[in-house]
Coordinates of C-alpha atoms in Angstrom, one line a residue:
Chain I
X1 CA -9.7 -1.5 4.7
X2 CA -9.1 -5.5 5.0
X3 CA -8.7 -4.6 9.1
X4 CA -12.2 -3.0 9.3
X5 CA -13.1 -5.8 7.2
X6 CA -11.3 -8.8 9.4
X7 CA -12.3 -6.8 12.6
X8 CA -16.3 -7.3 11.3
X9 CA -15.9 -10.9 9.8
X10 CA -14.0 -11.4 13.3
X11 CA -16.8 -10.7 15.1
X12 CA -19.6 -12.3 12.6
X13 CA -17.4 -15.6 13.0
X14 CA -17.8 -15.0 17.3
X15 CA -21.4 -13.8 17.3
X16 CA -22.1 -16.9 15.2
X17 CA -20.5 -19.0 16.9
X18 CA -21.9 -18.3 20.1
X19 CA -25.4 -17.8 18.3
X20 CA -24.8 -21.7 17.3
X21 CA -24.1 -23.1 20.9
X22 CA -26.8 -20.9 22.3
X23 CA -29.3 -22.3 19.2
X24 CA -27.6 -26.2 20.3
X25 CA -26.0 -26.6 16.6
X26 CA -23.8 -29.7 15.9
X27 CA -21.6 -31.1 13.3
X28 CA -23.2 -34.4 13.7
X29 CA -25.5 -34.8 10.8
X30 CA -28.5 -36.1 11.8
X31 CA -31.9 -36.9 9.7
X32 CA -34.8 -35.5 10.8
X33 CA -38.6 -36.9 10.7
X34 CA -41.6 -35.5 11.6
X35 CA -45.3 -37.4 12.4
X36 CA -44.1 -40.4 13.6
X37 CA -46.8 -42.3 14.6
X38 CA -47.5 -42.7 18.4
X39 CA -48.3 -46.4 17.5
X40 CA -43.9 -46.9 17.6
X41 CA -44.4 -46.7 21.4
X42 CA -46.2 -49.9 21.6
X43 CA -45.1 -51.6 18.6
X44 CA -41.1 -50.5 18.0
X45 CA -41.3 -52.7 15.0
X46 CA -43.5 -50.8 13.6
X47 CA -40.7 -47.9 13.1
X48 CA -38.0 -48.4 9.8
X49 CA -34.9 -46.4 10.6
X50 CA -33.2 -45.1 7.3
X51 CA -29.9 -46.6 8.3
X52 CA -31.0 -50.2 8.8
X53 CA -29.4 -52.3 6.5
X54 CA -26.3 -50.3 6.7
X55 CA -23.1 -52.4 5.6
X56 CA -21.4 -53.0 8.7
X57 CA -17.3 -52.7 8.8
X58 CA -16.0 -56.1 9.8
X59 CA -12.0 -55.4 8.5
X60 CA -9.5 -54.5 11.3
X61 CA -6.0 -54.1 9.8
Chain W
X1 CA 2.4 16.6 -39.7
X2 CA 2.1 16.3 -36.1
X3 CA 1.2 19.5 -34.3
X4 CA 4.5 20.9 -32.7
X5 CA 4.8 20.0 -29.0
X6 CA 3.7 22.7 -26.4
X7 CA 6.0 24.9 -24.4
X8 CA 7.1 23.8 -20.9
X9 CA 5.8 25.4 -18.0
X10 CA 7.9 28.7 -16.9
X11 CA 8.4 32.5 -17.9
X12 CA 11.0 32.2 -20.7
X13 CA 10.3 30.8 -23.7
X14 CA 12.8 27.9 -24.1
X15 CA 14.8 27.6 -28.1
X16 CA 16.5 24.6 -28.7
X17 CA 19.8 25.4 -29.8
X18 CA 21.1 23.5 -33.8
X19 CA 24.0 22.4 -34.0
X20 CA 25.3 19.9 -36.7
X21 CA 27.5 16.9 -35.4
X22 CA 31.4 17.4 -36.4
X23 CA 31.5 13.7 -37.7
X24 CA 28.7 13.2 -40.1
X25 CA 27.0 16.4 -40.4
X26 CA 23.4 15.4 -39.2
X27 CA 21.4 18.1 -36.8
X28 CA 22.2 18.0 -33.3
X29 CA 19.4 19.2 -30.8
X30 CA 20.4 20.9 -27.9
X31 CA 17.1 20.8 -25.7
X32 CA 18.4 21.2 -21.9
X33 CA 20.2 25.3 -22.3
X34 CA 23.2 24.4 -21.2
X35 CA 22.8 22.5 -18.7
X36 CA 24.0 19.4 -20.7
X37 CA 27.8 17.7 -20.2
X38 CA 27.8 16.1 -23.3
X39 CA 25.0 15.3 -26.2
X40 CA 25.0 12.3 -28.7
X41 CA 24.9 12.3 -32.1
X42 CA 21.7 10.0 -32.8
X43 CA 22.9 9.5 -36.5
X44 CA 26.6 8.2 -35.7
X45 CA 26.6 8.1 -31.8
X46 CA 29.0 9.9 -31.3
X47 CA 29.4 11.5 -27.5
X48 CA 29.8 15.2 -27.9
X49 CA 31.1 18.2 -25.6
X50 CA 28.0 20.1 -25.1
X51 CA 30.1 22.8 -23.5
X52 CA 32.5 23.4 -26.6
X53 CA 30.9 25.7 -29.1
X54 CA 32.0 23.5 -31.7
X55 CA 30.5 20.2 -30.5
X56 CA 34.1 18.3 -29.8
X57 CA 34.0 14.6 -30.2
X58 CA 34.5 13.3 -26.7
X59 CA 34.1 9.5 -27.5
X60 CA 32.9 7.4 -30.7
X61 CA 31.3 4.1 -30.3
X62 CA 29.2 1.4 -32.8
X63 CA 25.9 0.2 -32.9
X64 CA 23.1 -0.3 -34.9
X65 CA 20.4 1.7 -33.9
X66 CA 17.6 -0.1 -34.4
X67 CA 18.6 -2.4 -31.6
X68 CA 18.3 -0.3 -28.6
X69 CA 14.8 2.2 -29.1
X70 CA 13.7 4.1 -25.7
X71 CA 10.6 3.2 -25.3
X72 CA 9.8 6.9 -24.6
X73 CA 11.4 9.1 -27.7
X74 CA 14.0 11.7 -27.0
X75 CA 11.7 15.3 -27.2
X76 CA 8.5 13.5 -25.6
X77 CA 7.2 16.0 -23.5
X78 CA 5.2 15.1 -20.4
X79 CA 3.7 16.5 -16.6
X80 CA 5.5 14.3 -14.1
X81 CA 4.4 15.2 -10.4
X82 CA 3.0 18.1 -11.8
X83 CA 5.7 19.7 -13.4
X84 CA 6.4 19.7 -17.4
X85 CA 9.6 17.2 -18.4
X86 CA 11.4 16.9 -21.3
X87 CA 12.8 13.8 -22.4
X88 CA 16.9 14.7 -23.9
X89 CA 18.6 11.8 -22.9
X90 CA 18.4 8.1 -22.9
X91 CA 20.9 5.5 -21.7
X92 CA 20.8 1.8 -21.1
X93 CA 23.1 -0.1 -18.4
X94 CA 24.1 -3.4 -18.0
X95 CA 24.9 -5.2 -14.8
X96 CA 26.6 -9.2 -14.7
X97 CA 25.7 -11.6 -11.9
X98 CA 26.4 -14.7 -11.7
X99 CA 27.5 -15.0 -15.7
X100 CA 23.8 -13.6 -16.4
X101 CA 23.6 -10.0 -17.8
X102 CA 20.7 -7.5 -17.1
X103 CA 19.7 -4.5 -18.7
X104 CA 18.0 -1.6 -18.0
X105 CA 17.1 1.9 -19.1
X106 CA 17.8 5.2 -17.9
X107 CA 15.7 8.4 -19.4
X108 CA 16.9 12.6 -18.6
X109 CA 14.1 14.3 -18.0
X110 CA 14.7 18.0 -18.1
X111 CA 12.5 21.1 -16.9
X112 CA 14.1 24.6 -17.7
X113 CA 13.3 25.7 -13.8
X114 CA 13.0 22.2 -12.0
X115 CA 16.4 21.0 -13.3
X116 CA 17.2 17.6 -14.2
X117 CA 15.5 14.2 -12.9
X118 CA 15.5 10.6 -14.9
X119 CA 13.6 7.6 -15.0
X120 CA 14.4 4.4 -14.8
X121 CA 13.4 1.3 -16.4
X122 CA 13.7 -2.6 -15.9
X123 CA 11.4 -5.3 -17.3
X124 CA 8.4 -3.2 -17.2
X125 CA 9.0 -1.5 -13.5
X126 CA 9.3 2.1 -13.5
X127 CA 11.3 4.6 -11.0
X128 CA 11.1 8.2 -11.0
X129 CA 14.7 9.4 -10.0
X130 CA 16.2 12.6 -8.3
X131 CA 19.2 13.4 -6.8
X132 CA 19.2 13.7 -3.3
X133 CA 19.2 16.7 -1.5
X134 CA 20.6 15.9 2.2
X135 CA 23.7 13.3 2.0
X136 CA 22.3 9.6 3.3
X137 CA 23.8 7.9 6.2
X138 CA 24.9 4.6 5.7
X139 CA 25.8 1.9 8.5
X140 CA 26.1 -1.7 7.4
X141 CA 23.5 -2.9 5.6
X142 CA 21.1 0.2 6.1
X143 CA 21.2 3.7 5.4
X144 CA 19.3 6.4 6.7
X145 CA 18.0 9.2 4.7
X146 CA 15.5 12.0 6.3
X147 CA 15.1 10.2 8.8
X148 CA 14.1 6.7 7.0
X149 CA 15.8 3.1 7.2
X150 CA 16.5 1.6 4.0
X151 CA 18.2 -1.8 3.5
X152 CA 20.9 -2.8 1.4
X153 CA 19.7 -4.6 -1.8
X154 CA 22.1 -5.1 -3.8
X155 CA 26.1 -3.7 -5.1
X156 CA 26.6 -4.2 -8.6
X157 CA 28.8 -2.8 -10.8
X158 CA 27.0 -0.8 -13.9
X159 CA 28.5 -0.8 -17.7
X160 CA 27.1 2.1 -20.1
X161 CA 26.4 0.2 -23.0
X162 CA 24.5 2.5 -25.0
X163 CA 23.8 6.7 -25.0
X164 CA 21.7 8.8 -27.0
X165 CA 20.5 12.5 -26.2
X166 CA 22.0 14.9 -23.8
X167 CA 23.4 13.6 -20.2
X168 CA 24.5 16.7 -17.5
X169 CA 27.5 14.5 -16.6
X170 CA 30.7 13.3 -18.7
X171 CA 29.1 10.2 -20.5
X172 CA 30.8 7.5 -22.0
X173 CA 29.8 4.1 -23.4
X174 CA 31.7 2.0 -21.4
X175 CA 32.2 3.4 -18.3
X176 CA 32.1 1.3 -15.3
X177 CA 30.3 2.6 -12.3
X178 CA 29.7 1.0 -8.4
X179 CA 25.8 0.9 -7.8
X180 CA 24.5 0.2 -4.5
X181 CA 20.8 -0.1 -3.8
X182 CA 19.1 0.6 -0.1
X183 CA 15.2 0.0 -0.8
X184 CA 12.2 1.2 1.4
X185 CA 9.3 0.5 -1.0
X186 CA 8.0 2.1 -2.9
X187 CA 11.5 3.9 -2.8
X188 CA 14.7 3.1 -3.6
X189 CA 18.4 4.8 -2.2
X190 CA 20.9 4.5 -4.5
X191 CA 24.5 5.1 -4.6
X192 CA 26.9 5.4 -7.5
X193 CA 30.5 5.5 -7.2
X194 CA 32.4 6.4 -10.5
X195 CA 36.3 7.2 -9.6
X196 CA 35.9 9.0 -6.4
X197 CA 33.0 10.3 -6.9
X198 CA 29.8 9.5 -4.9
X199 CA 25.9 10.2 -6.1
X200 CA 23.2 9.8 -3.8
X201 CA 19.7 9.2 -5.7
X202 CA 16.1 8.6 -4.6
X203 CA 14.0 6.7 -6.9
X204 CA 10.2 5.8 -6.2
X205 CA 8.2 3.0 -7.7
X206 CA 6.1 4.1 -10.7
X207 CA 3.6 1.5 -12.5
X208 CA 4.1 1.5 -16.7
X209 CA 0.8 2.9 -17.3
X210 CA 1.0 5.7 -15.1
X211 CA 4.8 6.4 -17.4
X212 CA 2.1 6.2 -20.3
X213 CA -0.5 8.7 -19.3
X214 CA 2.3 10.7 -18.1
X215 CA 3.9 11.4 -21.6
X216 CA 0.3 9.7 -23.6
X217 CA 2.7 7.2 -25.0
X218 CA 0.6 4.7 -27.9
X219 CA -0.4 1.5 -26.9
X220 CA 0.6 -0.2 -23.8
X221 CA 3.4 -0.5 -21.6
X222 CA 5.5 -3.7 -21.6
X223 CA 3.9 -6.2 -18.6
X224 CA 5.8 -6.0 -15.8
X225 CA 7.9 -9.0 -14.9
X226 CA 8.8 -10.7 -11.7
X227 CA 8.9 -8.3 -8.3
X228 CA 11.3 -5.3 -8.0
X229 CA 13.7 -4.4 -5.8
X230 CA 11.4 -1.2 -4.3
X231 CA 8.2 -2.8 -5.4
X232 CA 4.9 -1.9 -3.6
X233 CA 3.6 -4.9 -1.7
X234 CA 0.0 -6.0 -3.0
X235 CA -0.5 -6.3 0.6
X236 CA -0.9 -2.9 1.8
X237 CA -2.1 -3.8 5.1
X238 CA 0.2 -3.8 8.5
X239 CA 0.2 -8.0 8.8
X240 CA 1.0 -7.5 12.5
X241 CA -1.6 -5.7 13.3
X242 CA -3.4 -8.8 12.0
X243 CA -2.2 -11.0 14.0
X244 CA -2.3 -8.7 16.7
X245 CA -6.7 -8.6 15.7
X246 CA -6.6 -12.5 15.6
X247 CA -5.2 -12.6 19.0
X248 CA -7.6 -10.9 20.3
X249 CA -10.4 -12.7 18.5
X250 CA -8.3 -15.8 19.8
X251 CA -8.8 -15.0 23.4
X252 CA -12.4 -13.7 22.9
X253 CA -13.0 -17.4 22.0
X254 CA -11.3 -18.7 24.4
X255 CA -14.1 -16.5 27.0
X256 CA -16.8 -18.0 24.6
X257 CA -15.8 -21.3 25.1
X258 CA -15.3 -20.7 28.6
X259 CA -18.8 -19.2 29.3
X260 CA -20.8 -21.6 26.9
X261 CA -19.3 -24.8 28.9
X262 CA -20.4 -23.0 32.5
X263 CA -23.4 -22.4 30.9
X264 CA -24.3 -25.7 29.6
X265 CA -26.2 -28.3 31.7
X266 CA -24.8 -31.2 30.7
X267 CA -28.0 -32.7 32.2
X268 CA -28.5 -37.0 32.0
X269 CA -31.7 -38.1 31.1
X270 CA -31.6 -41.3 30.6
X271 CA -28.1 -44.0 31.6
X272 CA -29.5 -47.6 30.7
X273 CA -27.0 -50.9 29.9
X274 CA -28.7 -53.4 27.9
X275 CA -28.1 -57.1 27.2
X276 CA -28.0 -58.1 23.7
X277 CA -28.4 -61.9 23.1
X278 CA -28.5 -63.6 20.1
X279 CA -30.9 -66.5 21.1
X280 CA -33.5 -64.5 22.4
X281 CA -33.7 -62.6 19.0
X282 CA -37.1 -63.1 17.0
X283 CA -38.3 -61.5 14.6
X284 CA -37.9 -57.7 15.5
X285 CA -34.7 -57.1 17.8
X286 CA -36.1 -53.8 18.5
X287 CA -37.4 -51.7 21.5
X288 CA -38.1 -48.3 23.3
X289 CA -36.9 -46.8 26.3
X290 CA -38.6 -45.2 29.1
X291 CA -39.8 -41.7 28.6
X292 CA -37.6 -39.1 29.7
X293 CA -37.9 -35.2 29.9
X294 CA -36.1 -32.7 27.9
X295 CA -36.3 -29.4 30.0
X296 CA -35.2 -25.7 29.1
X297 CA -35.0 -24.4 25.8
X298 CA -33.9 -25.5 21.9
X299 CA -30.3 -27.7 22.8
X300 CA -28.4 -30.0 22.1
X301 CA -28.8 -33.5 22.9
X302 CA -25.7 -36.3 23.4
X303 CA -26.4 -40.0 22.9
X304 CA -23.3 -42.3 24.1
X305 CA -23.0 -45.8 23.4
X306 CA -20.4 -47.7 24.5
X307 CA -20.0 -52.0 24.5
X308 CA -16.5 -54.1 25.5
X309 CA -16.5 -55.0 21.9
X310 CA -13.3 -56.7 21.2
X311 CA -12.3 -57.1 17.2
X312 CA -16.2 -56.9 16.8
X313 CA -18.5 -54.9 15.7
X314 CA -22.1 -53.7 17.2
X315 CA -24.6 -51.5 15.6
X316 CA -27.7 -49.2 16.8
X317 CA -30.3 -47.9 14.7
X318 CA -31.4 -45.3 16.9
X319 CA -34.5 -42.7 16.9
X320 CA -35.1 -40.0 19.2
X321 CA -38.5 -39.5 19.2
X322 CA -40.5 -36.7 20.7
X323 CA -43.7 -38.3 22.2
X324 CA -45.9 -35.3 22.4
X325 CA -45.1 -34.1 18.5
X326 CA -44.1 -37.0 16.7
X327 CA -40.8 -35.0 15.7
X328 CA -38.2 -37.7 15.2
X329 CA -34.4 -37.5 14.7
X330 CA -32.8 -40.6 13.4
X331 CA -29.3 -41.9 13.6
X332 CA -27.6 -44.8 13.3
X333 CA -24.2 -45.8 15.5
X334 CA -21.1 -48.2 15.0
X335 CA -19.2 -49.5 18.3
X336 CA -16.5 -51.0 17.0
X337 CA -12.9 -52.0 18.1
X338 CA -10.4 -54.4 16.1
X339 CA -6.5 -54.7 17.1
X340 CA -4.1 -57.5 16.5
X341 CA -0.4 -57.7 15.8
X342 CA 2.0 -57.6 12.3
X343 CA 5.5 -57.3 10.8
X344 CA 5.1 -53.3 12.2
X345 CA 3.8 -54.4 16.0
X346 CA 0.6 -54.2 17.5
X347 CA -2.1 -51.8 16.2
X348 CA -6.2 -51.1 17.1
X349 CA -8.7 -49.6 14.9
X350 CA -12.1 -48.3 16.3
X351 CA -13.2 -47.3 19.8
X352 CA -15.3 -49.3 22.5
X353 CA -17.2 -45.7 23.1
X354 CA -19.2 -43.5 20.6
X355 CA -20.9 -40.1 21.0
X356 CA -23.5 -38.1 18.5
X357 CA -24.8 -34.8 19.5
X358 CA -28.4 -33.9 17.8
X359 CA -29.0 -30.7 16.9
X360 CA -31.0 -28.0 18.2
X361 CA -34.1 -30.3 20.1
X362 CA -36.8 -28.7 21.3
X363 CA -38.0 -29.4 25.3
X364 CA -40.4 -31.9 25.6
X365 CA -41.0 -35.5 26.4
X366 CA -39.0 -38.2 24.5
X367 CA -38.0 -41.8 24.0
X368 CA -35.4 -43.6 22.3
X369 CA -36.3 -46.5 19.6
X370 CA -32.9 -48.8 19.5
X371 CA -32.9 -51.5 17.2
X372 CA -29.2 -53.5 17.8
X373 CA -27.4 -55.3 15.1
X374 CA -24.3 -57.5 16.4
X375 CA -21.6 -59.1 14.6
X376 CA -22.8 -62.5 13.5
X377 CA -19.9 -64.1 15.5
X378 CA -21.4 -62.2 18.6
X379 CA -23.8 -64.7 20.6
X380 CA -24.2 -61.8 23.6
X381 CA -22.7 -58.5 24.0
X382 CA -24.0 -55.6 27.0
X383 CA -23.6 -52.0 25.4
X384 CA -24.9 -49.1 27.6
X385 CA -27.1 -45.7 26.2
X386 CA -26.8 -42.2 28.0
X387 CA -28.9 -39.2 27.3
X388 CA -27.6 -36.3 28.0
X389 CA -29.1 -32.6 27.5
X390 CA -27.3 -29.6 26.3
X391 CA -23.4 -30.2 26.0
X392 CA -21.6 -27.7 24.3
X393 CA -19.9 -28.8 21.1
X394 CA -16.7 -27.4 20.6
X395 CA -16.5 -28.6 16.8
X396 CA -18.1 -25.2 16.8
X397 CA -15.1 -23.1 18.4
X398 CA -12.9 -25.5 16.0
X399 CA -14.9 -24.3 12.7
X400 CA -14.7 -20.2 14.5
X401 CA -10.8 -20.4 15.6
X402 CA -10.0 -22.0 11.9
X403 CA -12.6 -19.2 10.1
X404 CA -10.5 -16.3 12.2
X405 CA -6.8 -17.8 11.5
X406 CA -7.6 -18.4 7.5
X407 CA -7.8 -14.7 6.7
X408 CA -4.0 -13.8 8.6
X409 CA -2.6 -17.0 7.4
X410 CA -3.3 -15.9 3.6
X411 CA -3.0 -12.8 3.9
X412 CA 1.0 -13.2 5.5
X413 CA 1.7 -16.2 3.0
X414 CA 0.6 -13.1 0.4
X415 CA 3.1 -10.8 1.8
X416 CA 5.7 -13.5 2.9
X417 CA 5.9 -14.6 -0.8
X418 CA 6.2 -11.5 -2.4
X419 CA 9.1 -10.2 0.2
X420 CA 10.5 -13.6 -0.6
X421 CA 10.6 -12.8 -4.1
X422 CA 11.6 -9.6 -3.9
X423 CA 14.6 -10.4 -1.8
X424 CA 15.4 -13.4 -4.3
X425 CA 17.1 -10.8 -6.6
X426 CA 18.9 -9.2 -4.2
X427 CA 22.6 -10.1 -2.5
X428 CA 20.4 -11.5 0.7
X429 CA 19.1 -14.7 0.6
X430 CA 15.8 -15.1 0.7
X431 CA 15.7 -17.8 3.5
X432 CA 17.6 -14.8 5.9
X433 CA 13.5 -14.1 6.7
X434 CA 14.8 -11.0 8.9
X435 CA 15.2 -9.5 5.5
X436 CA 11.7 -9.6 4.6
X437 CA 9.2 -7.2 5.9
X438 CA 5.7 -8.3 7.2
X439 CA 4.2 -5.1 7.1
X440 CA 4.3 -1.8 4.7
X441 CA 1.8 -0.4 6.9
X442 CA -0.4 1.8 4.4
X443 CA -3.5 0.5 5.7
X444 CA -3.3 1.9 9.2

């Protein structure tokens, strides 16, 4: 019984693997927006990333 | 009143034979027609000849009664494997290792046509016994019996510590008896030498409840406790053959992986270096890239920064922006590379190179928005951007090989702990792992 089952999840794990490289998954995690304005072209300024202000690592050991 | 207890199976109808016990007096129940040795008195204990008409005291021994109570009562009548059994005798046995003694219990089970058989029981684990009916083969630490391997468990020696009922052998309270155990689970070979005599038995595994329903016993049957010697594995599946499935999987992947990387592109779209200088900055540091084209289908999309940062730090806000939609994906990035020296040598921290891959982006036609931020002690730094479409992310094969291996890792820790505990009672360390079996093999 847990072989048949193993032998389907086996294949599940494969077919969704390869389903994900075909589809161009990642692991990065990466925030999406939509309607940006076209005005970010001409004026990049314009634009507010979400991860400005981020708190930069200035350590070292 | 209870109502009396039905016949047992088989033409004649069976009559106990009464007797009265030569000591005290009290009834004396001869269920098993002559088949008995020698019968107890369960008022005084005394051991009995069954064979002499006048019951002669064969042995005498004390204790109170209400220590030692069968669990199943002498008379309980019950259809083991199909076949009526009454319970007439009832013995328990006592066995020291290590300075630690351990007890279990023995039932007769009688059937007029079938004979004798017994059952045995210790802390909670079952074993219905019969003699056996070819002699067993033993070499070393295995013996072979119809054509089965079974491995030594265990030698003990085994004290009769208490009696009660009828026993088709010359009992005695007291007697000392060589027991040697070859398991195969769910069955057990045993051997027991008393004198010069040898008796081969075969015992299989039964659970407590199934003892219950057997002879409809009140309540429940004491929890079984620890793993026995011929104990059932939980894991009824052949492990092997597991592993044998996950190799396969394995090289499967391996083919995936193979043909996803041939297939990808790996296509630049855009390699720039930039200059990033301090003084020029005003009041927005940020800018756009050329348009570049994302061709094909739905991929992925790599964006590499790299900058000879040197125990700094540089950061870029970056959006991918598709011109035609308005569909963004934002991200931010940290090149960043510190080492140095101290009392345990030299050591680094970060990398001078970083890589993101963006999920599943459409074709189209796209810019990058990069907005650096530099380490304030930075006046000027370069760092260079590549695009690159559909790489194959092998994270992906990572989360797949580590999905396929869970399932026959737990699965054999399962089995391998349970062998290990098993073996932990026997005369075989548990550490000797060729004693432990990875597979009972019902599942196949």
């Amino acid at each position: 019984m847990f072989r048949k089952f193993y032998l389907l999840y086996g294949f599940l794990v494969l077919g969704t693997s390869a389903f994900g490289q075909y589809r161009g998954w990642s692991l990065d995690t990466i925030n999406q927006l939509k309607n940006v304005p076209k005005s970010v072209r001409d004026n990049p300024g314009s634009y507010r990333s979400v991860y400005s202000g981020y708190h930069h690592y200035t350590g070292g050991k | 009143m209870s109502a009396p207890p039905p016949p047992l199976s088989g033409p004649p109808k069976p009559q106990a034979k009464a007797l009265n016990c030569p000591k005290c007096g009290a009834a004396i129940v001869l269920r098993s027609f002559g088949q008995a040795e020698t019968v107890v008195c369960a008022s005084c204990h005394c051991i009995l000849d069954a064979k002499d008409p006048n019951l002669a005291i064969l042995q005498q021994f004390e204790i109170k009664t209400s220590d030692i109570r069968p669990f199943i009562p002498l008379g309980t009548r019950g259809k083991l494997r199909g076949t009526d059994y009454e319970v007439i005798g009832f013995q328990r046995r006592s066995t020291q290792v290590d300075g630690i003694t351990y007890y279990w219990h023995e039932y007769v089970l009688f059937n007029p046509y079938k004979g004798i058989r017994y059952l045995s029981e210790y802390n909670g684990h079952w074993n219905d016994i019969s003699i056996c009916k070819q002699l067993p083969t033993s070499e070393g630490t295995s013996a072979n019996y119809l054509g089965e391997i079974y491995k030594h468990f265990q030698t003990a020696e085994a004290n009769t510590d208490f009696v009660l009922g009828e026993f088709p052998w010359q009992v005695r309270v007291g007697e000392h008896a060589a027991v040697t155990d070859f398991v195969h689970p769910p069955r057990v070979l045993s051997s027991e030498k008393l004198d010069k005599e040898v008796t081969w038995s075969i015992g299989e595994y039964m659970y407590g409840r199934e003892i219950w329903d057997t002879f409809k016993l009140p309540g429940a049957p004491p929890e079984a406790m620890g793993v026995y010697e011929n104990q059932p594995s939980p894991v009824t599946i052949n492990v092997a053959g597991i592993w044998a499935t996950f190799a396969a999987f394995a090289v499967f992947l391996l083919v995936l992986i193979a043909a996803f990387d041939m297939r990808a592109k790996k296509e630049p779209v855009l390699q720039e270096t930039y200059q990033y200088n301090r003084g020029d900055a005003k009041s927005e540091a940020s800018f756009v890239t050329d348009v570049f084209e994302l061709g094909g289908g739905i991929s992925t999309v790599q964006v590499r920064t790299s900058s000879p940062v040197d125990n700094h730090w540089i950061y870029l806000n970056y959006a991918l922006i598709n011109q035609d939609t308005g569909q963004a994906w934002d991200f931010g990035r940290e090149v960043s590379y510190y080492h140095g020296y101290d009392s345990d040598g030299s050591w680094t921290e970060g990398k001078r190179t970083d890589s993101v891959v963006i999920p599943s982006v459409p074709p189209g036609h796209y810019y990058l928005r990069i907005e650096p931020e530099v380490d304030p002690s930075l006046p000027a730094i370069p760092y260079s951007v590549s695009v690159i479409r559909d790489v194959p992310v092998f994270g992906i094969y990572g989360i797949a090989f580590a999905a396929l291996l869970l399932p026959a890792l737990a699965i054999s820790w399962r089995a391998f702990t349970f062998e290990r505990s098993r073996w932990s009672e026997s005369d075989h360390p548990p550490m000797q792992l060729s004693n432990i079996s990875t597979s009972s093999g019902d599942d196949e």
